[in-house]
Amino acid sequence: MTAVTLPPSRRRREVLPVDFDDTAEEAAYRARVRATLEERDAELLHVRPGQSADARRYEAELRATERVLAEAGLVGVTWPQEYGGQGGTLVQQAIVAQELARARVPTLINHIGIGMCGPTVIAHGSDDQRQRYLARLLRADDVWCQLFSEPASGSDLAALRTSAVRDGENWVVNGQKVWTTLAHVADFGILLTRTDPERPKHAGLTMFVVDMHAPGVTVRPLRQMSGDAGFNEVFFDDVRIPDSERLGEPGEGWRVALTTLMNERVAIGGAGSDIGQSAEALAAHARDRLPALGAEQQVLARQAVGRALVASLATRYTGYRRFTTLSQGGVPGPEASAGKLGGTAAARLVSDAGVRLLGDDAVFGATGDGDETWQKAAAYVPGVAIAGGTDQVLRNILGERVLGLPPEPRTDKSAPFSSGGRR
Amino acid sequence: MNFDLSDDQRDAAAGARAFFTGSASPAAARAALEGTAAPAPGRKALADIGFLGITVPESAGGAGGSVLDLAVVAEQGGAVLAGPSLVTAARAAVLLEGAPDLAAQLADGSAALAVLDGPVSGSAPSVDAADATLFLGLDDGVLVVGEGEVVPGAPLDATRGLARVRMTSRRVLAEDAAQLWARARQVGAVVMAAEDLGAADRAVLMGVDYAQQREAFGRVIGSYQAVKHMLVDAWVGVDQLRSLVWWAAWAADSAPAELPLAASAAKAYAAEVFERAAETVVQVHGGIGFTWEHDAHLYWRRAKVDRLLLGDAAEHLDAVARLAVAGALG
Ligand SMILES: Cc1cc2nc3c(=O)[nH]c(=O)nc-3n(C[C@H](O)[C@H](O)[C@H](O)COP(=O)(O)OP(=O)(O)OC[C@H]3O[C@@H](n4cnc5c(N)ncnc54)[C@H](O)[C@@H]3O)c2cc1C
């Protein structure tokens, strides 16, 4: 028999190794955040059923809410203070996220700016760019969007065609982006372009910050299957971008984009304070609606609710584990893709269970008070499964980078982009 | 907040892995199925190494450890389909809180205990009952201990030591024990989920291993998405199950009010994740995976059996929904 050491937990520690309770410091911070949110409650927007139909007004309210939160030091918690952040810890950021969810404050309007664009500017921007953009971004003085996908290049992002050609101190951009979330309200975007078609596809890309109000930028909202218009087509016709708005070196755009994508998976994975993803919201909904169902339907609905809650909790606690790793100094790796897969699956189960609880109201018009919250949440999930990497693409990443399975054969990596790769 | 194992627990897991891989194996599980051996490593080895007494108080000769300590060890036992189950030790340790003498016998292995589900006059198939000599049961709300007549069956999975028992003598250990019984069952469910975690994890790794070697149509099969994605889905499930198991074990130790919800969540998820992992490893192996000689079916057997023990997924999903509706999510 192999000699082993016994679990030395006989020595009682002061703090349990796994501990979901706040430390004294964390508890104090949480109390401060909660007090702030209560104090400024009247100035904040809240998630509520049958939300404001007037999109313009809703946008203004969202911007105002983010500004209030930024003033209160609750936006960009981990960002450096010199750029308007709090220089805080990841734990503090998580506490803020939990408290915002608890207070039913909707997702911040600049979630793409905060989660993806800002971190990319921090990592690859010049000092001047950081000074000009970041603090304004946190206050939602400027809303940002991410201009990556194109009609012919989504999953295969590096196949994009939007071109940027150098002209003295400027670059001239032509091409089209699509499915650009928030472009219709955005002031700036990070834009991935092709600057050298003679190089292999990943090597000829360059990233810029683009002014969405610049001449030659046209934004056309696209209606989504949920009925809302949250994303857009964006056209670039001879748009001039000063070279000082470049992010990273010419030809280094892919490396810059990877920063964005890495942050995107972390930002999306396991997140979601909105109805339709939240275990608490589903439990409250079940409390309201279960009694109205027949006995047999109640049994079936409880199975659906239970399954959704378990998936949701599994995703939440997996997020906590990743997050503990990060706060101990680890870097976000490909595992973050698992968080997005899990979160999508949970969101699907949660919103489906929410709809199921409506009984006949689920399929036969809205419920009495015009509340379509759960139907909308369900209709949003297919998009969640696509945005930020489809389920299939994430499975490829996990299979190859975490499980170590061989990559698929591909022929497009070394040929000049202009030769069309294998096409 | 800190949601990670301590270094001590990592060390304990590594030690447990070394012990279990040296003393139990799927080959032993196959021998048990063929009736040529008892489940390995057996009670004595588990008692000698101290694993039966991890959660037994030091005053009763145990290690006085946490349920989480036990769970990280149980995961390693699950990986090689070890028996008897640490579920029995975990559950009995809770039930014997008021009986330190018996708890001591549990820890040192001098009593071969099993916990009976269903009526003590004719129990349901119960874990580790096949070779036990002393039984704990709930009889009309009263916790009893006694001897019994063991009726072995032909279980789908031989590593669980399943048997029906008719208790022939009983001594009352505690009146009004329904709550204690429920908590013991919840702790048992957590530890079973931990064993399932280990087994599911191992099954996925077996599949990954094979997918890296086997070639078809001129390529390694793991490069095909149909295979790759199947393994990834199983792996994501395992990764998420680990979170629920640790959370539930933590709840058992530190947040008793959360235990019912957490234990049911972990047990329900374990049933589904382990079953998918076992099904996946069979499919990834193709024809070999369906042979008696291959280990895949041993994992598959345990998955099929475990999902029904200590409450099936449907029961636990229902419990999760009821508890959440009653406000358990806070
Ligand atoms: C709600 C929403 C918001 C979005 N917001 C933004 C945004 O703000 N900015 C932005 O730039 N983009 C945005 N997108 C676009 C999004 O990033 C792309 O839609 C996504 O990357 C998929 O690309 P595609 O639509 O071109 O699909 P395709 O890449 O054409 O994929 C079609 C199908 O083929 C599969 N597929 C493709 N490649 C592989 C492969 N290698 N292996 C297996 N299957 C494969 C996909 O999984 C999918 O099922 C958004 C999309 C949605 C739905």
mmCIF file with all atom_site columns, N, CA, C and O and ligand atoms in Angstrom, chain A residues 112 146-149 153-156 178-181 231 380 383 386-390 392-393 396 408, chain B residues 225, ligand 1:
data_model
loop_
_atom_site.group_PDB
_atom_site.id
_atom_site.type_symbol
_atom_site.label_atom_id
_atom_site.label_alt_id
_atom_site.label_comp_id
_atom_site.label_asym_id
_atom_site.label_entity_id
_atom_site.label_seq_id
_atom_site.pdbx_PDB_ins_code
_atom_site.Cartn_x
_atom_site.Cartn_y
_atom_site.Cartn_z
_atom_site.occupancy
_atom_site.B_iso_or_equiv
_atom_site.pdbx_formal_charge
_atom_site.auth_seq_id
_atom_site.auth_comp_id
_atom_site.auth_asym_id
_atom_site.auth_atom_id
_atom_site.pdbx_PDB_model_num
ATOM   1   N N   . ILE A 1 112 ? -20.282 46.572 -23.723 1.00 0.00 ? 112 ILE A N   1
ATOM   2   C CA  . ILE A 1 112 ? -19.257 46.161 -24.702 1.00 0.00 ? 112 ILE A CA  1
ATOM   3   C C   . ILE A 1 112 ? -18.005 47.020 -24.542 1.00 0.00 ? 112 ILE A C   1
ATOM   4   O O   . ILE A 1 112 ? -16.880 46.527 -24.588 1.00 0.00 ? 112 ILE A O   1
ATOM   5   N N   . GLN A 1 146 ? -18.153 47.297 -31.070 1.00 0.00 ? 146 GLN A N   1
ATOM   6   C CA  . GLN A 1 146 ? -17.053 46.439 -31.533 1.00 0.00 ? 146 GLN A CA  1
ATOM   7   C C   . GLN A 1 146 ? -17.329 46.042 -32.975 1.00 0.00 ? 146 GLN A C   1
ATOM   8   O O   . GLN A 1 146 ? -18.258 45.285 -33.242 1.00 0.00 ? 146 GLN A O   1
ATOM   9   N N   . LEU A 1 147 ? -16.510 46.562 -33.892 1.00 0.00 ? 147 LEU A N   1
ATOM   10  C CA  . LEU A 1 147 ? -16.774 46.376 -35.322 1.00 0.00 ? 147 LEU A CA  1
ATOM   11  C C   . LEU A 1 147 ? -15.837 45.310 -35.878 1.00 0.00 ? 147 LEU A C   1
ATOM   12  O O   . LEU A 1 147 ? -14.816 45.611 -36.495 1.00 0.00 ? 147 LEU A O   1
ATOM   13  N N   . PHE A 1 148 ? -16.215 44.065 -35.674 1.00 0.00 ? 148 PHE A N   1
ATOM   14  C CA  . PHE A 1 148 ? -15.393 42.948 -36.129 1.00 0.00 ? 148 PHE A CA  1
ATOM   15  C C   . PHE A 1 148 ? -16.078 42.191 -37.267 1.00 0.00 ? 148 PHE A C   1
ATOM   16  O O   . PHE A 1 148 ? -15.563 42.090 -38.360 1.00 0.00 ? 148 PHE A O   1
ATOM   17  N N   . SER A 1 149 ? -17.265 41.646 -36.985 1.00 0.00 ? 149 SER A N   1
ATOM   18  C CA  . SER A 1 149 ? -17.906 40.733 -37.937 1.00 0.00 ? 149 SER A CA  1
ATOM   19  C C   . SER A 1 149 ? -18.297 41.419 -39.233 1.00 0.00 ? 149 SER A C   1
ATOM   20  O O   . SER A 1 149 ? -18.652 42.591 -39.247 1.00 0.00 ? 149 SER A O   1
ATOM   21  N N   . SER A 1 153 ? -17.501 37.102 -42.892 1.00 0.00 ? 153 SER A N   1
ATOM   22  C CA  . SER A 1 153 ? -16.522 36.640 -41.913 1.00 0.00 ? 153 SER A CA  1
ATOM   23  C C   . SER A 1 153 ? -17.025 36.868 -40.487 1.00 0.00 ? 153 SER A C   1
ATOM   24  O O   . SER A 1 153 ? -16.986 37.962 -39.951 1.00 0.00 ? 153 SER A O   1
ATOM   25  N N   . GLY A 1 154 ? -17.571 35.812 -39.928 1.00 0.00 ? 154 GLY A N   1
ATOM   26  C CA  . GLY A 1 154 ? -18.033 35.857 -38.544 1.00 0.00 ? 154 GLY A CA  1
ATOM   27  C C   . GLY A 1 154 ? -17.136 34.983 -37.700 1.00 0.00 ? 154 GLY A C   1
ATOM   28  O O   . GLY A 1 154 ? -16.153 35.441 -37.113 1.00 0.00 ? 154 GLY A O   1
ATOM   29  N N   . SER A 1 155 ? -17.421 33.695 -37.685 1.00 0.00 ? 155 SER A N   1
ATOM   30  C CA  . SER A 1 155 ? -16.552 32.758 -36.968 1.00 0.00 ? 155 SER A CA  1
ATOM   31  C C   . SER A 1 155 ? -15.123 32.846 -37.495 1.00 0.00 ? 155 SER A C   1
ATOM   32  O O   . SER A 1 155 ? -14.161 32.847 -36.734 1.00 0.00 ? 155 SER A O   1
ATOM   33  N N   . ASP A 1 156 ? -15.030 32.913 -38.806 1.00 0.00 ? 156 ASP A N   1
ATOM   34  C CA  . ASP A 1 156 ? -13.710 33.007 -39.444 1.00 0.00 ? 156 ASP A CA  1
ATOM   35  C C   . ASP A 1 156 ? -13.342 34.480 -39.553 1.00 0.00 ? 156 ASP A C   1
ATOM   36  O O   . ASP A 1 156 ? -13.226 35.046 -40.642 1.00 0.00 ? 156 ASP A O   1
ATOM   37  N N   . VAL A 1 178 ? -21.219 44.019 -39.835 1.00 0.00 ? 178 VAL A N   1
ATOM   38  C CA  . VAL A 1 178 ? -22.628 43.629 -39.621 1.00 0.00 ? 178 VAL A CA  1
ATOM   39  C C   . VAL A 1 178 ? -22.802 43.006 -38.241 1.00 0.00 ? 178 VAL A C   1
ATOM   40  O O   . VAL A 1 178 ? -21.810 42.571 -37.637 1.00 0.00 ? 178 VAL A O   1
ATOM   41  N N   . TRP A 1 179 ? -24.023 42.996 -37.775 1.00 0.00 ? 179 TRP A N   1
ATOM   42  C CA  . TRP A 1 179 ? -24.408 42.504 -36.441 1.00 0.00 ? 179 TRP A CA  1
ATOM   43  C C   . TRP A 1 179 ? -23.711 43.293 -35.330 1.00 0.00 ? 179 TRP A C   1
ATOM   44  O O   . TRP A 1 179 ? -23.415 42.767 -34.263 1.00 0.00 ? 179 TRP A O   1
ATOM   45  N N   . THR A 1 180 ? -23.425 44.562 -35.603 1.00 0.00 ? 180 THR A N   1
ATOM   46  C CA  . THR A 1 180 ? -22.675 45.366 -34.648 1.00 0.00 ? 180 THR A CA  1
ATOM   47  C C   . THR A 1 180 ? -23.606 45.874 -33.546 1.00 0.00 ? 180 THR A C   1
ATOM   48  O O   . THR A 1 180 ? -24.396 46.801 -33.761 1.00 0.00 ? 180 THR A O   1
ATOM   49  N N   . THR A 1 181 ? -23.505 45.267 -32.391 1.00 0.00 ? 181 THR A N   1
ATOM   50  C CA  . THR A 1 181 ? -24.339 45.650 -31.262 1.00 0.00 ? 181 THR A CA  1
ATOM   51  C C   . THR A 1 181 ? -24.071 47.100 -30.877 1.00 0.00 ? 181 THR A C   1
ATOM   52  O O   . THR A 1 181 ? -22.908 47.517 -30.802 1.00 0.00 ? 181 THR A O   1
ATOM   53  N N   . PHE A 1 231 ? -28.721 45.299 -32.880 1.00 0.00 ? 231 PHE A N   1
ATOM   54  C CA  . PHE A 1 231 ? -27.494 45.316 -33.676 1.00 0.00 ? 231 PHE A CA  1
ATOM   55  C C   . PHE A 1 231 ? -27.742 45.900 -35.061 1.00 0.00 ? 231 PHE A C   1
ATOM   56  O O   . PHE A 1 231 ? -28.889 46.177 -35.425 1.00 0.00 ? 231 PHE A O   1
ATOM   57  N N   . TYR A 1 380 ? -34.210 35.691 -27.085 1.00 0.00 ? 380 TYR A N   1
ATOM   58  C CA  . TYR A 1 380 ? -32.883 36.290 -27.145 1.00 0.00 ? 380 TYR A CA  1
ATOM   59  C C   . TYR A 1 380 ? -31.773 35.231 -27.100 1.00 0.00 ? 380 TYR A C   1
ATOM   60  O O   . TYR A 1 380 ? -30.669 35.453 -27.584 1.00 0.00 ? 380 TYR A O   1
ATOM   61  N N   . GLY A 1 383 ? -29.495 34.130 -30.048 1.00 0.00 ? 383 GLY A N   1
ATOM   62  C CA  . GLY A 1 383 ? -28.453 35.119 -30.341 1.00 0.00 ? 383 GLY A CA  1
ATOM   63  C C   . GLY A 1 383 ? -27.280 35.015 -29.383 1.00 0.00 ? 383 GLY A C   1
ATOM   64  O O   . GLY A 1 383 ? -26.121 35.170 -29.778 1.00 0.00 ? 383 GLY A O   1
ATOM   65  N N   . ILE A 1 386 ? -24.797 32.630 -30.424 1.00 0.00 ? 386 ILE A N   1
ATOM   66  C CA  . ILE A 1 386 ? -24.007 32.972 -31.613 1.00 0.00 ? 386 ILE A CA  1
ATOM   67  C C   . ILE A 1 386 ? -22.991 34.074 -31.306 1.00 0.00 ? 386 ILE A C   1
ATOM   68  O O   . ILE A 1 386 ? -21.827 33.985 -31.683 1.00 0.00 ? 386 ILE A O   1
ATOM   69  N N   . ALA A 1 387 ? -23.467 35.099 -30.598 1.00 0.00 ? 387 ALA A N   1
ATOM   70  C CA  . ALA A 1 387 ? -22.619 36.265 -30.340 1.00 0.00 ? 387 ALA A CA  1
ATOM   71  C C   . ALA A 1 387 ? -21.383 35.867 -29.548 1.00 0.00 ? 387 ALA A C   1
ATOM   72  O O   . ALA A 1 387 ? -21.448 35.053 -28.646 1.00 0.00 ? 387 ALA A O   1
ATOM   73  N N   . GLY A 1 388 ? -20.248 36.474 -29.920 1.00 0.00 ? 388 GLY A N   1
ATOM   74  C CA  . GLY A 1 388 ? -19.030 36.210 -29.160 1.00 0.00 ? 388 GLY A CA  1
ATOM   75  C C   . GLY A 1 388 ? -18.501 34.799 -29.365 1.00 0.00 ? 388 GLY A C   1
ATOM   76  O O   . GLY A 1 388 ? -17.791 34.273 -28.521 1.00 0.00 ? 388 GLY A O   1
ATOM   77  N N   . GLY A 1 389 ? -18.834 34.196 -30.490 1.00 0.00 ? 389 GLY A N   1
ATOM   78  C CA  . GLY A 1 389 ? -18.368 32.831 -30.770 1.00 0.00 ? 389 GLY A CA  1
ATOM   79  C C   . GLY A 1 389 ? -19.519 31.852 -30.641 1.00 0.00 ? 389 GLY A C   1
ATOM   80  O O   . GLY A 1 389 ? -20.148 31.770 -29.593 1.00 0.00 ? 389 GLY A O   1
ATOM   81  N N   . THR A 1 390 ? -19.791 31.122 -31.720 1.00 0.00 ? 390 THR A N   1
ATOM   82  C CA  . THR A 1 390 ? -20.894 30.158 -31.671 1.00 0.00 ? 390 THR A CA  1
ATOM   83  C C   . THR A 1 390 ? -20.513 28.973 -30.785 1.00 0.00 ? 390 THR A C   1
ATOM   84  O O   . THR A 1 390 ? -19.336 28.746 -30.488 1.00 0.00 ? 390 THR A O   1
ATOM   85  N N   . GLN A 1 392 ? -20.376 25.955 -31.524 1.00 0.00 ? 392 GLN A N   1
ATOM   86  C CA  . GLN A 1 392 ? -19.447 25.046 -32.220 1.00 0.00 ? 392 GLN A CA  1
ATOM   87  C C   . GLN A 1 392 ? -18.018 25.562 -32.164 1.00 0.00 ? 392 GLN A C   1
ATOM   88  O O   . GLN A 1 392 ? -17.081 24.802 -31.930 1.00 0.00 ? 392 GLN A O   1
ATOM   89  N N   . VAL A 1 393 ? -17.883 26.845 -32.393 1.00 0.00 ? 393 VAL A N   1
ATOM   90  C CA  . VAL A 1 393 ? -16.538 27.418 -32.387 1.00 0.00 ? 393 VAL A CA  1
ATOM   91  C C   . VAL A 1 393 ? -15.924 27.325 -30.986 1.00 0.00 ? 393 VAL A C   1
ATOM   92  O O   . VAL A 1 393 ? -14.744 26.998 -30.826 1.00 0.00 ? 393 VAL A O   1
ATOM   93  N N   . ASN A 1 396 ? -14.724 23.889 -30.430 1.00 0.00 ? 396 ASN A N   1
ATOM   94  C CA  . ASN A 1 396 ? -13.429 23.665 -31.080 1.00 0.00 ? 396 ASN A CA  1
ATOM   95  C C   . ASN A 1 396 ? -12.303 24.168 -30.199 1.00 0.00 ? 396 ASN A C   1
ATOM   96  O O   . ASN A 1 396 ? -11.283 23.502 -30.003 1.00 0.00 ? 396 ASN A O   1
ATOM   97  N N   . GLU A 1 408 ? -8.526  20.791 -36.593 1.00 0.00 ? 408 GLU A N   1
ATOM   98  C CA  . GLU A 1 408 ? -8.992  20.351 -37.900 1.00 0.00 ? 408 GLU A CA  1
ATOM   99  C C   . GLU A 1 408 ? -7.965  20.753 -38.938 1.00 0.00 ? 408 GLU A C   1
ATOM   100 O O   . GLU A 1 408 ? -7.315  21.782 -38.802 1.00 0.00 ? 408 GLU A O   1
ATOM   101 N N   . GLN B 2 225 ? -15.104 16.847 -35.582 1.00 0.00 ? 225 GLN B N   1
ATOM   102 C CA  . GLN B 2 225 ? -15.916 17.588 -34.611 1.00 0.00 ? 225 GLN B CA  1
ATOM   103 C C   . GLN B 2 225 ? -16.982 16.744 -33.940 1.00 0.00 ? 225 GLN B C   1
ATOM   104 O O   . GLN B 2 225 ? -17.322 16.979 -32.778 1.00 0.00 ? 225 GLN B O   1
HETATM 105 C C1  . LIG C 3 .   ? -26.871 39.066 -30.753 1.00 0.00 ? 1   LIG C C1  1
HETATM 106 C C2  . LIG C 3 .   ? -25.615 39.211 -31.511 1.00 0.00 ? 1   LIG C C2  1
HETATM 107 C C3  . LIG C 3 .   ? -24.778 40.270 -31.245 1.00 0.00 ? 1   LIG C C3  1
HETATM 108 C C4  . LIG C 3 .   ? -23.582 40.418 -31.951 1.00 0.00 ? 1   LIG C C4  1
HETATM 109 N N1  . LIG C 3 .   ? -22.807 41.500 -31.685 1.00 0.00 ? 1   LIG C N1  1
HETATM 110 C C5  . LIG C 3 .   ? -21.674 41.683 -32.410 1.00 0.00 ? 1   LIG C C5  1
HETATM 111 C C6  . LIG C 3 .   ? -20.865 42.831 -32.204 1.00 0.00 ? 1   LIG C C6  1
HETATM 112 O O1  . LIG C 3 .   ? -21.176 43.680 -31.370 1.00 0.00 ? 1   LIG C O1  1
HETATM 113 N N2  . LIG C 3 .   ? -19.746 42.995 -32.952 1.00 0.00 ? 1   LIG C N2  1
HETATM 114 C C7  . LIG C 3 .   ? -19.366 42.071 -33.875 1.00 0.00 ? 1   LIG C C7  1
HETATM 115 O O2  . LIG C 3 .   ? -18.334 42.241 -34.476 1.00 0.00 ? 1   LIG C O2  1
HETATM 116 N N3  . LIG C 3 .   ? -20.109 40.969 -34.118 1.00 0.00 ? 1   LIG C N3  1
HETATM 117 C C8  . LIG C 3 .   ? -21.264 40.759 -33.408 1.00 0.00 ? 1   LIG C C8  1
HETATM 118 N N4  . LIG C 3 .   ? -22.037 39.656 -33.642 1.00 0.00 ? 1   LIG C N4  1
HETATM 119 C C9  . LIG C 3 .   ? -21.631 38.728 -34.692 1.00 0.00 ? 1   LIG C C9  1
HETATM 120 C C10 . LIG C 3 .   ? -21.095 37.424 -34.181 1.00 0.00 ? 1   LIG C C10 1
HETATM 121 O O3  . LIG C 3 .   ? -19.824 37.592 -33.625 1.00 0.00 ? 1   LIG C O3  1
HETATM 122 C C11 . LIG C 3 .   ? -21.098 36.424 -35.329 1.00 0.00 ? 1   LIG C C11 1
HETATM 123 O O4  . LIG C 3 .   ? -22.426 36.272 -35.751 1.00 0.00 ? 1   LIG C O4  1
HETATM 124 C C12 . LIG C 3 .   ? -20.519 35.099 -34.931 1.00 0.00 ? 1   LIG C C12 1
HETATM 125 O O5  . LIG C 3 .   ? -19.128 35.213 -34.730 1.00 0.00 ? 1   LIG C O5  1
HETATM 126 C C13 . LIG C 3 .   ? -20.797 34.007 -35.953 1.00 0.00 ? 1   LIG C C13 1
HETATM 127 O O6  . LIG C 3 .   ? -20.428 34.382 -37.227 1.00 0.00 ? 1   LIG C O6  1
HETATM 128 P P1  . LIG C 3 .   ? -21.457 34.256 -38.455 1.00 0.00 ? 1   LIG C P1  1
HETATM 129 O O7  . LIG C 3 .   ? -22.718 34.882 -38.024 1.00 0.00 ? 1   LIG C O7  1
HETATM 130 O O8  . LIG C 3 .   ? -20.761 34.786 -39.642 1.00 0.00 ? 1   LIG C O8  1
HETATM 131 O O9  . LIG C 3 .   ? -21.718 32.731 -38.617 1.00 0.00 ? 1   LIG C O9  1
HETATM 132 P P2  . LIG C 3 .   ? -20.793 31.723 -39.441 1.00 0.00 ? 1   LIG C P2  1
HETATM 133 O O10 . LIG C 3 .   ? -19.394 31.901 -39.021 1.00 0.00 ? 1   LIG C O10 1
HETATM 134 O O11 . LIG C 3 .   ? -21.112 31.836 -40.886 1.00 0.00 ? 1   LIG C O11 1
HETATM 135 O O12 . LIG C 3 .   ? -21.331 30.344 -38.876 1.00 0.00 ? 1   LIG C O12 1
HETATM 136 C C14 . LIG C 3 .   ? -22.471 29.676 -39.442 1.00 0.00 ? 1   LIG C C14 1
HETATM 137 C C15 . LIG C 3 .   ? -22.546 28.295 -38.796 1.00 0.00 ? 1   LIG C C15 1
HETATM 138 O O13 . LIG C 3 .   ? -21.354 27.579 -39.106 1.00 0.00 ? 1   LIG C O13 1
HETATM 139 C C16 . LIG C 3 .   ? -20.750 27.140 -37.928 1.00 0.00 ? 1   LIG C C16 1
HETATM 140 N N5  . LIG C 3 .   ? -19.297 27.156 -38.080 1.00 0.00 ? 1   LIG C N5  1
HETATM 141 C C17 . LIG C 3 .   ? -18.511 28.132 -38.582 1.00 0.00 ? 1   LIG C C17 1
HETATM 142 N N6  . LIG C 3 .   ? -17.219 27.794 -38.508 1.00 0.00 ? 1   LIG C N6  1
HETATM 143 C C18 . LIG C 3 .   ? -17.178 26.575 -37.933 1.00 0.00 ? 1   LIG C C18 1
HETATM 144 C C19 . LIG C 3 .   ? -16.152 25.668 -37.583 1.00 0.00 ? 1   LIG C C19 1
HETATM 145 N N7  . LIG C 3 .   ? -14.850 25.952 -37.773 1.00 0.00 ? 1   LIG C N7  1
HETATM 146 N N8  . LIG C 3 .   ? -16.507 24.509 -37.025 1.00 0.00 ? 1   LIG C N8  1
HETATM 147 C C20 . LIG C 3 .   ? -17.816 24.200 -36.810 1.00 0.00 ? 1   LIG C C20 1
HETATM 148 N N9  . LIG C 3 .   ? -18.821 24.992 -37.121 1.00 0.00 ? 1   LIG C N9  1
HETATM 149 C C21 . LIG C 3 .   ? -18.513 26.169 -37.687 1.00 0.00 ? 1   LIG C C21 1
HETATM 150 C C22 . LIG C 3 .   ? -21.208 28.083 -36.841 1.00 0.00 ? 1   LIG C C22 1
HETATM 151 O O14 . LIG C 3 .   ? -21.151 27.477 -35.568 1.00 0.00 ? 1   LIG C O14 1
HETATM 152 C C23 . LIG C 3 .   ? -22.620 28.349 -37.275 1.00 0.00 ? 1   LIG C C23 1
HETATM 153 O O15 . LIG C 3 .   ? -23.436 27.318 -36.813 1.00 0.00 ? 1   LIG C O15 1
HETATM 154 C C24 . LIG C 3 .   ? -23.228 39.481 -32.939 1.00 0.00 ? 1   LIG C C24 1
HETATM 155 C C25 . LIG C 3 .   ? -24.070 38.408 -33.211 1.00 0.00 ? 1   LIG C C25 1
HETATM 156 C C26 . LIG C 3 .   ? -25.251 38.256 -32.510 1.00 0.00 ? 1   LIG C C26 1
HETATM 157 C C27 . LIG C 3 .   ? -26.135 37.102 -32.833 1.00 0.00 ? 1   LIG C C27 1
#
